[in-house]
Short mmCIF file of C-alpha atoms in Angstrom, two decimals:
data_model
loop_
_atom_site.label_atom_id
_atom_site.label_comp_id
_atom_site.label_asym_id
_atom_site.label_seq_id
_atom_site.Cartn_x
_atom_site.Cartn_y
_atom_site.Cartn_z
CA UNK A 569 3.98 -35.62 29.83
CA UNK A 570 3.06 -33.66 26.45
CA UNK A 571 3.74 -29.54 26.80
CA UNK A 572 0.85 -28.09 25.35
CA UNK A 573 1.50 -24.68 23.86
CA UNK A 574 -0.88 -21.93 24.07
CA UNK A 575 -1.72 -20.69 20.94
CA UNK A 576 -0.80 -17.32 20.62
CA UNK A 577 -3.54 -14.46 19.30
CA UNK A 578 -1.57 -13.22 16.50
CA UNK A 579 -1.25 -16.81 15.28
CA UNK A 580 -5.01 -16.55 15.38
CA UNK A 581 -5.46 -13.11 13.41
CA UNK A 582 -3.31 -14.61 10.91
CA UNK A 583 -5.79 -17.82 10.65
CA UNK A 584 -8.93 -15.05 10.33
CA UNK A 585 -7.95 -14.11 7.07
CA UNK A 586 -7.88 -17.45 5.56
CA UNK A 587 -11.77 -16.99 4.88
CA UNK A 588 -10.92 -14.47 1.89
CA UNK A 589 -10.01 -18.29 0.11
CA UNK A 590 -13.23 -18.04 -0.60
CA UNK A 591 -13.58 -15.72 -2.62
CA UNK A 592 -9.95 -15.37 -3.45
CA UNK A 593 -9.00 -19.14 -4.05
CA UNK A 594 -5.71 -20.26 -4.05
CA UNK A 595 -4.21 -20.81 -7.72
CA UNK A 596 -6.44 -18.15 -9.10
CA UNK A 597 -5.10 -15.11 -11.00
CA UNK A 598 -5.85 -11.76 -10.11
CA UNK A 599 -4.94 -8.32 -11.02
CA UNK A 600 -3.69 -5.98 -8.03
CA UNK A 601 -5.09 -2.59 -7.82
CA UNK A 602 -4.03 0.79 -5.62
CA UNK A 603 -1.18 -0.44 -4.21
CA UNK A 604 0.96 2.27 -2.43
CA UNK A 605 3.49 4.40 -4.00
CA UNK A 606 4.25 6.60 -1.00
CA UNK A 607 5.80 7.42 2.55
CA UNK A 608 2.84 6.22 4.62
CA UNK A 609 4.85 2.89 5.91
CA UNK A 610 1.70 1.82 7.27
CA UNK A 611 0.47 1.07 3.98
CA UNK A 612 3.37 -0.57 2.94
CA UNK A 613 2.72 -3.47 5.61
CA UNK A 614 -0.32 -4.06 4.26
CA UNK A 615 1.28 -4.23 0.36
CA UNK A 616 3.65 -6.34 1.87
CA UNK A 617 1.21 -8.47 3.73
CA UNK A 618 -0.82 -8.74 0.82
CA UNK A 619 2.08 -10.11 -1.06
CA UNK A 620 2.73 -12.91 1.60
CA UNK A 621 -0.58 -13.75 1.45
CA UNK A 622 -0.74 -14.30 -2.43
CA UNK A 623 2.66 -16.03 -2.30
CA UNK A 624 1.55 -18.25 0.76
CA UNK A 625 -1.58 -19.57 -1.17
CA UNK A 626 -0.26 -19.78 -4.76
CA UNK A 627 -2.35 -16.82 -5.89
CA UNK A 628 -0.60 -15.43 -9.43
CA UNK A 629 -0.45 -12.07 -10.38
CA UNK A 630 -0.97 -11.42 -13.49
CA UNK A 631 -0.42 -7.13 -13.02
CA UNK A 632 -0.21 -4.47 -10.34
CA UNK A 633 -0.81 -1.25 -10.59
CA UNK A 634 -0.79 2.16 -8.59
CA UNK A 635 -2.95 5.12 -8.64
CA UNK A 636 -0.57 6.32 -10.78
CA UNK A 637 -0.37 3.98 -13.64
CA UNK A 638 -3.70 2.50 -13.90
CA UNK A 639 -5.13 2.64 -17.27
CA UNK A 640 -7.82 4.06 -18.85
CA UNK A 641 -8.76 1.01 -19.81
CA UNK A 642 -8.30 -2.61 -19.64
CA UNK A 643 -8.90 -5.33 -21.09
CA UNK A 644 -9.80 -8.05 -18.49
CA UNK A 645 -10.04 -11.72 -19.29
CA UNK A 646 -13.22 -12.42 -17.16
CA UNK A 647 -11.44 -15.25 -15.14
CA UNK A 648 -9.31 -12.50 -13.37
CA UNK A 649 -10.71 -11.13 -10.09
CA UNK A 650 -9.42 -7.81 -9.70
CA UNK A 651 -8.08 -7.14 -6.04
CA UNK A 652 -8.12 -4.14 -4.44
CA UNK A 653 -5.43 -2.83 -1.49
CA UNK A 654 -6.94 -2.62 1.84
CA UNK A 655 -6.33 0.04 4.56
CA UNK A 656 -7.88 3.08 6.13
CA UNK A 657 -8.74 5.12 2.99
CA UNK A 658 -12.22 3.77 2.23
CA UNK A 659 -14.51 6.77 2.11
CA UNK A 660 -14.28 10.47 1.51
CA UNK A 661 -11.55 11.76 3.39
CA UNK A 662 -8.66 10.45 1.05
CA UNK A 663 -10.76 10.74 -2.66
CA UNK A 664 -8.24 9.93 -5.49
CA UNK A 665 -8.56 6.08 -3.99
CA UNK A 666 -12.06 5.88 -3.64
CA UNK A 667 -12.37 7.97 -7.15
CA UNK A 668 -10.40 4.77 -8.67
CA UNK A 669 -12.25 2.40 -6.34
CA UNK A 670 -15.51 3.22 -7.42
CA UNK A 671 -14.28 3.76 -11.50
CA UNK A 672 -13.20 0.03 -11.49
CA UNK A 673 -16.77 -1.18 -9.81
CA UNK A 674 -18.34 0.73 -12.15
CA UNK A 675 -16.51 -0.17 -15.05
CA UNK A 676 -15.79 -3.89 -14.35
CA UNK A 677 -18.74 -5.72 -13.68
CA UNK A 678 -17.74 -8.99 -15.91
CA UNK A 679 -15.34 -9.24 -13.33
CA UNK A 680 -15.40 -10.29 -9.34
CA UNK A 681 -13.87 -7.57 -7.71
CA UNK A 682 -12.37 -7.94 -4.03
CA UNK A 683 -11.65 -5.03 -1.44
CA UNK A 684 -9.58 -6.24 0.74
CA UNK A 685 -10.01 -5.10 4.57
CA UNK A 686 -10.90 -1.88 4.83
CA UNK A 687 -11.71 0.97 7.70
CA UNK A 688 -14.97 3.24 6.16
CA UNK A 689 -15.26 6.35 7.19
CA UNK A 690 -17.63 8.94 5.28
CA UNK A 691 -18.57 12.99 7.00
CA UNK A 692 -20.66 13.36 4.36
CA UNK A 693 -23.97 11.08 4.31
CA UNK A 694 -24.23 12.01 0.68
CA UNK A 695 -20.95 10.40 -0.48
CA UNK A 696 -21.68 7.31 1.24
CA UNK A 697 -25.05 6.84 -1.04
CA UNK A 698 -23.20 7.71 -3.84
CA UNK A 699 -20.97 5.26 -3.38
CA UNK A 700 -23.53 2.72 -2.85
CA UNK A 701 -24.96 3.46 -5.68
CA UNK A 702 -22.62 2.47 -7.74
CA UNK A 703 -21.48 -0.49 -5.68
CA UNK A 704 -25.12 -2.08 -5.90
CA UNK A 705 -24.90 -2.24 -9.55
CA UNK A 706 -21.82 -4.28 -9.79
CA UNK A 707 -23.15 -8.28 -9.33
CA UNK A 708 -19.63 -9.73 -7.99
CA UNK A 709 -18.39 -7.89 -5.82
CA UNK A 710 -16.99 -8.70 -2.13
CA UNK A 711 -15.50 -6.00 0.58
CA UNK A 712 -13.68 -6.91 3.63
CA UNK A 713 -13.51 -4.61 6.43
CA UNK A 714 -11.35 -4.24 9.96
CA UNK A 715 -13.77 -3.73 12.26
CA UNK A 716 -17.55 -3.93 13.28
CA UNK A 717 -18.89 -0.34 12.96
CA UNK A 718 -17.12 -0.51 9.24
CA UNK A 719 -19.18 -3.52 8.87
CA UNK A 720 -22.82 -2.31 10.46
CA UNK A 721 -22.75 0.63 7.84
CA UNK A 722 -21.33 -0.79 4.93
CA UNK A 723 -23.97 -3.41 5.32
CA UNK A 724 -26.92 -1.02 5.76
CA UNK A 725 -25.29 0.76 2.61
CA UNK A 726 -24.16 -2.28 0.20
CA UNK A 727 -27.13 -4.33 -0.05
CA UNK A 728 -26.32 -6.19 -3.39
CA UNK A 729 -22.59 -6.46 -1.67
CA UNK A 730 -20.73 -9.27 0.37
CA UNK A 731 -19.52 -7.49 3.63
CA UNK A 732 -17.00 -9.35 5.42
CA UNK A 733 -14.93 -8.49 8.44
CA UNK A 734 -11.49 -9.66 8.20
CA UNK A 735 -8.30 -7.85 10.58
CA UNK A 736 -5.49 -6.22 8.59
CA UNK A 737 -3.62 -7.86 5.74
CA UNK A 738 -0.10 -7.07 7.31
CA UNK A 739 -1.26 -9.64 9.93
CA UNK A 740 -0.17 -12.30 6.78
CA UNK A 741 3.47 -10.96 7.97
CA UNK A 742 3.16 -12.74 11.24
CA UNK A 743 6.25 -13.05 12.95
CA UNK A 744 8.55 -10.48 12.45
CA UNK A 745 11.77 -10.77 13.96
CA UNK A 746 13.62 -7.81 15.86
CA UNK A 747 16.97 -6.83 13.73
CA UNK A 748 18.31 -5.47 17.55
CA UNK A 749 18.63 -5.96 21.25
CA UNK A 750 16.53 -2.42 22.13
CA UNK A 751 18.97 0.20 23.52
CA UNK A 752 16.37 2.54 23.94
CA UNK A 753 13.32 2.94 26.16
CA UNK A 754 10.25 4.52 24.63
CA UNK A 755 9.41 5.66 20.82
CA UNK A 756 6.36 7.81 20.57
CA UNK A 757 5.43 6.76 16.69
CA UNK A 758 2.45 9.73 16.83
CA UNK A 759 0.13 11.00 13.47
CA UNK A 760 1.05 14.21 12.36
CA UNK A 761 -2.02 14.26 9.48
CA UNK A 762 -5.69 14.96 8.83
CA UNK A 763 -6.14 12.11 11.49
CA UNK A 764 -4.38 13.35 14.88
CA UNK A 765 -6.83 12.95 17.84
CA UNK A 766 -6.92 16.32 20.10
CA UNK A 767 -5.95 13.38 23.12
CA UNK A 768 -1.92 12.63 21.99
CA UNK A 769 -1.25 16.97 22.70
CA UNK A 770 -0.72 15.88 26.27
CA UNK A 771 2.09 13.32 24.97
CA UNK A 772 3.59 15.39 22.50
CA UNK A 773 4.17 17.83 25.51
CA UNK A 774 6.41 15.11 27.18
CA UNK A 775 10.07 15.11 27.08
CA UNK A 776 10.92 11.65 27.57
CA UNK A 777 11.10 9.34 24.40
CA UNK A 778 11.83 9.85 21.07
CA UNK A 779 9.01 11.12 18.14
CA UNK A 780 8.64 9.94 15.14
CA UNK A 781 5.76 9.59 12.15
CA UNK A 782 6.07 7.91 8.65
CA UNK A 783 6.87 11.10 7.63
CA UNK A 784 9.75 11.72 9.85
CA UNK A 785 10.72 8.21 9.68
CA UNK A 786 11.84 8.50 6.10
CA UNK A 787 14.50 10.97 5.43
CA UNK A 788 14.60 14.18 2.94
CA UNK A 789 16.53 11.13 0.28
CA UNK A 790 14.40 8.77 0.47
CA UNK A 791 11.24 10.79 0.51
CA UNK A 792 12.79 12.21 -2.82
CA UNK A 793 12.95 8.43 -4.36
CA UNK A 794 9.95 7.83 -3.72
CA UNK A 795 8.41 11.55 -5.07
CA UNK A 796 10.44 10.53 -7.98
CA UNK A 797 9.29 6.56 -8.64
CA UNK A 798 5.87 8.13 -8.34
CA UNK A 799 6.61 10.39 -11.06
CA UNK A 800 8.60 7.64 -13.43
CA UNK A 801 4.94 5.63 -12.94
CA UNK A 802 3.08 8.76 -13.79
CA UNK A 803 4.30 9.37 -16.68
CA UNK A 804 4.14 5.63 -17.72
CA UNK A 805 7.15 5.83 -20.43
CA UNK A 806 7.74 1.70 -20.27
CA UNK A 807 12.03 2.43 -20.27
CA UNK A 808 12.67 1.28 -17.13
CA UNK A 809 10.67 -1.63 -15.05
CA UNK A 810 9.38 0.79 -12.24
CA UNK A 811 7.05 -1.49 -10.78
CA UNK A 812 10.04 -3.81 -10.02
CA UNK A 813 12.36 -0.82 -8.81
CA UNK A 814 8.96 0.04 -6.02
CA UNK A 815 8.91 -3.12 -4.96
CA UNK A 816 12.64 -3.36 -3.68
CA UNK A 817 12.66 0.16 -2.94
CA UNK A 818 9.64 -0.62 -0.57
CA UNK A 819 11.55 -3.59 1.00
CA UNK A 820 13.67 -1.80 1.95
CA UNK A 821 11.37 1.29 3.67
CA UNK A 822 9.45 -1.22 5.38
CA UNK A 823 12.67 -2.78 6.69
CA UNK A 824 14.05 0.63 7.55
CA UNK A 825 10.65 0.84 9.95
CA UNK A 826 11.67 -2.49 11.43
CA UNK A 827 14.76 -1.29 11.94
CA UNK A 828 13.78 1.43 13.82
CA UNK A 829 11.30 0.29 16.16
CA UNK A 830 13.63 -2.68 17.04
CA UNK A 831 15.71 0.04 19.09
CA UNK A 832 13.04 0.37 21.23
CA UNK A 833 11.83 -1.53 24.12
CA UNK A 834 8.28 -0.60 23.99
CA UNK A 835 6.31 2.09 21.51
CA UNK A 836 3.64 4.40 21.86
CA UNK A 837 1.43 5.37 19.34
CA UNK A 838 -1.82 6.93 17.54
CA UNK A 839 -1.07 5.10 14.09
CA UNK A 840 -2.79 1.92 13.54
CA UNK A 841 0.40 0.17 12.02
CA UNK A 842 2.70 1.34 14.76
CA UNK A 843 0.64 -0.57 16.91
CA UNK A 844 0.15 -3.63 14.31
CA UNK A 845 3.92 -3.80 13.49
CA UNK A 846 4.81 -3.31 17.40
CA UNK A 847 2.08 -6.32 17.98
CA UNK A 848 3.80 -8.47 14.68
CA UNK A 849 7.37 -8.19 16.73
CA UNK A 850 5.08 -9.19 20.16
CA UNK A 851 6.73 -5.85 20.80
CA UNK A 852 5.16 -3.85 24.15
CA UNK A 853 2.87 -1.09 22.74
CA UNK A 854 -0.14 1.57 23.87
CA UNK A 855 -2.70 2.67 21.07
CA UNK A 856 -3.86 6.19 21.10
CA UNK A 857 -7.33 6.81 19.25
CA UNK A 858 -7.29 8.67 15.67
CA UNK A 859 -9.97 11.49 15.34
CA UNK A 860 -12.78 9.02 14.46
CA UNK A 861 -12.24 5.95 16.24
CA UNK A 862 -10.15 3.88 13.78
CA UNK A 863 -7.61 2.66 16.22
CA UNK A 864 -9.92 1.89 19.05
CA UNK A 865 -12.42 -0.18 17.19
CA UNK A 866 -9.75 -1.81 15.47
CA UNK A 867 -8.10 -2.78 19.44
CA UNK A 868 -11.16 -3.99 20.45
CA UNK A 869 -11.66 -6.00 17.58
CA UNK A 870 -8.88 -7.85 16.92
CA UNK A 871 -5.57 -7.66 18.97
CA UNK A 872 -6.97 -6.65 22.68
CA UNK A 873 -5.95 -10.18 23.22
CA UNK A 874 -2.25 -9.68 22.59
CA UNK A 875 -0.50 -9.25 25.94
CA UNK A 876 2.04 -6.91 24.98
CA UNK A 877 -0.71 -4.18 23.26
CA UNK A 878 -2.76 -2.26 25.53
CA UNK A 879 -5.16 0.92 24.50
CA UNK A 880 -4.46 4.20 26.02
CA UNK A 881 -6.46 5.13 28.99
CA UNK A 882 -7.27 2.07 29.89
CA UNK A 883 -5.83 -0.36 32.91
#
C-alpha cells in the first residue's frame, strides 16, 4: 500500500513565495538594494533567504548594494528590475531605509522596482501619505508584504501600486538542519530595542533559561567586524572587495545563530526570526508580541500551522 506523506506547512510557506516569479521571473537580472550590513541576525535570514531564492530560480545579479554604498546615482539599463530587501523596517520608525526606499521610487521610474515582503508600520499618518505620494508616481512598481493588516493599509495607501502578501523570504531557507543534539532546555531569544512589548517583563523576571538578543548573540569581536565592514563600505575606496568579505562574514553570523539555538531544545521569543529560524529547524518555539503587533499578525498568518510554534498566551 502507497505511504502518503503529509505535506508539511513550512514546505507550503516556501511554495507561497513562488508567486513573486511573476514579477521577478526566473533568468532575469536585477540589481539588489538595502541589504543588511549589521548585527540584527534576523535580517541576515532574510539576505540569506533572498539569496537562495535568486540562486534557486536562476535570477542573476548584476550588483548589491547596502545603505552604505549606494550611489548617488546610477545608471540603470531599463531591463534591470531593481529589488529591494524585505523585513520589518517599512515605515517611519527605522528612516535611513525608507529615506533610500522612497529615493530609488522616486528616482527610478524607467525601471520595475520590487519590495520584497515587508511589515508597515507608520505612528505618524502624515508619513504614510508622504510616502504614498511618491509611490503613486512610480508606474512599475510591486510591494510584497507579511501579513494582512500590512496589506489592508498599504492598499488603501498605494493605489497606483501592486500589493501582494507573501510570508518572509528566509522561508526560501527551508530546512535547516540542527549542527547539535540540544544539551540545554530553554533559550529566551527576547528584543532588547525600540520594539520590546511591556508583556516579555514578566519573562525577563524568570530565572530559568538562558537570554539572549542579536545583540548579545554576537560578541564585542565580531560586533567590531562588522562596525568596521560598514565603515570600509562607507567610505567606498574600491581596494578591497568588501561586498565579498560581508557576504562570508555574514555566513558565518548567521551560522553562529544556528549554532546557538541548536543547543536548545525549545526557544522562547519576542523576535520574529527567533521564531522563523526556530520554525525553519521544526524547532519547538512560543512567540511573544512586539509593541505593535508584528509577531502576532505574522503567527496568525503564516506559520500557526506549524506544530512545533505556538503564540504566547494562547493554549
Amino acid at each position: 500500500m502507497l505511504t502518503v506523506h503529509a505535506t508539511h506547512p513550512m514546505d507550503e510557506l516556501k511554495r507561497r513565495l513562488k508567486p513573486i516569479l511573476k514579477v521577478i521571473p526566473p533568468g532575469s537580472t536585477v540589481q539588489y538594494v538595502d541589504y543588511p550590513v549589521y548585527n540584527n541576525g534576523g535580517d541576515l535570514l532574510i539576505m540569506k533567504g533572498t539569496e537562495a531564492f535568486f540562486k534557486d530560480y536562476g535570477i542573476r545579479v548584476y550588483a548589491r548594494y547596502s545603505v552604505l554604498d549606494f550611489p548617488d546615482r546610477l545608471s540603470m539599463p531599463p531591463e534591470h528590475i531593481i529589488v529591494l530587501q524585505g523585513g520589518g523596517n517599512f515605515g517611519d520608525l527605522y528612516p535611513v531605509h525608507q529615506q533610500l526606499r522612497e529615493r530609488i521610487v522616486s528616482e527610478y521610474t524607467g525601471n520595475r522596482v520590487v519590495i520584497l515582503p515587508q511589515t508597515v508600520y507608520y505612528r505618524n499618518e502624515s508619513e504614510f501619505d508622504r510616502t504614498a505620494e511618491i509611490f503613486n508616481r512610480h508606474p512599475d512598481l510591486h510591494l510584497f508584504v507579511r501579513d494582512p493588516q500590512s496589506h489592508d493599509a498599504a492598499s488603501k495607501k498605494f493605489v497606483r501600486c501592486s500589493v501582494q502578501l507573501a510570508p518572509d523570504m528566509a522561508h526560501q531557507l527551508w530546512p535547516i538542519a540542527s549542527k547539535a543534539t540540544p544539551a540545554k532546555e530553554l533559550l529566551r531569544f527576547l528584543r532588547t530595542d525600540i520594539e520590546k512589548a511591556s508583556g516579555q517583563e514578566q519573562l525577563e523576571s524568570a530565572r530559568d533559561g538562558d537570554y539572549l538578543d542579536w545583540n548579545s548573540l554576537y560578541n564585542r569581536v565580531e560586533r567590531k567586524s562588522i562596525s568596521m565592514i560598514g565603515s570600509a563600505m562607507r567610505r567606498r575606496s574600491g581596494i578591497l572587495p568588501m561586498g565579498t568579505i560581508w557576504n562570508k562574514y555574514s555566513d558565518y553570523l548567521v551560522d553562529k545563530a544556528i549554532r546557538r539555538f541548536s543547543e536548545y531544545r525549545s526557544v522562547q521569543t519576542s523576535r520574529l526570526h527567533g521564531h522563523i529560524l526556530s520554525c525553519l529547524m521544526d524547532k519547538p518555539n512560543t512567540l511573544l508580541d512586539n509593541s505593535y503587533g508584528k509577531n502576532s499578525g505574522y503567527f496568525h498568518t503564516w506559520t500557526s500551522a506549524v506544530q512545533t510554534a505556538r503564540l504566547h498566551g494562547q493554549a
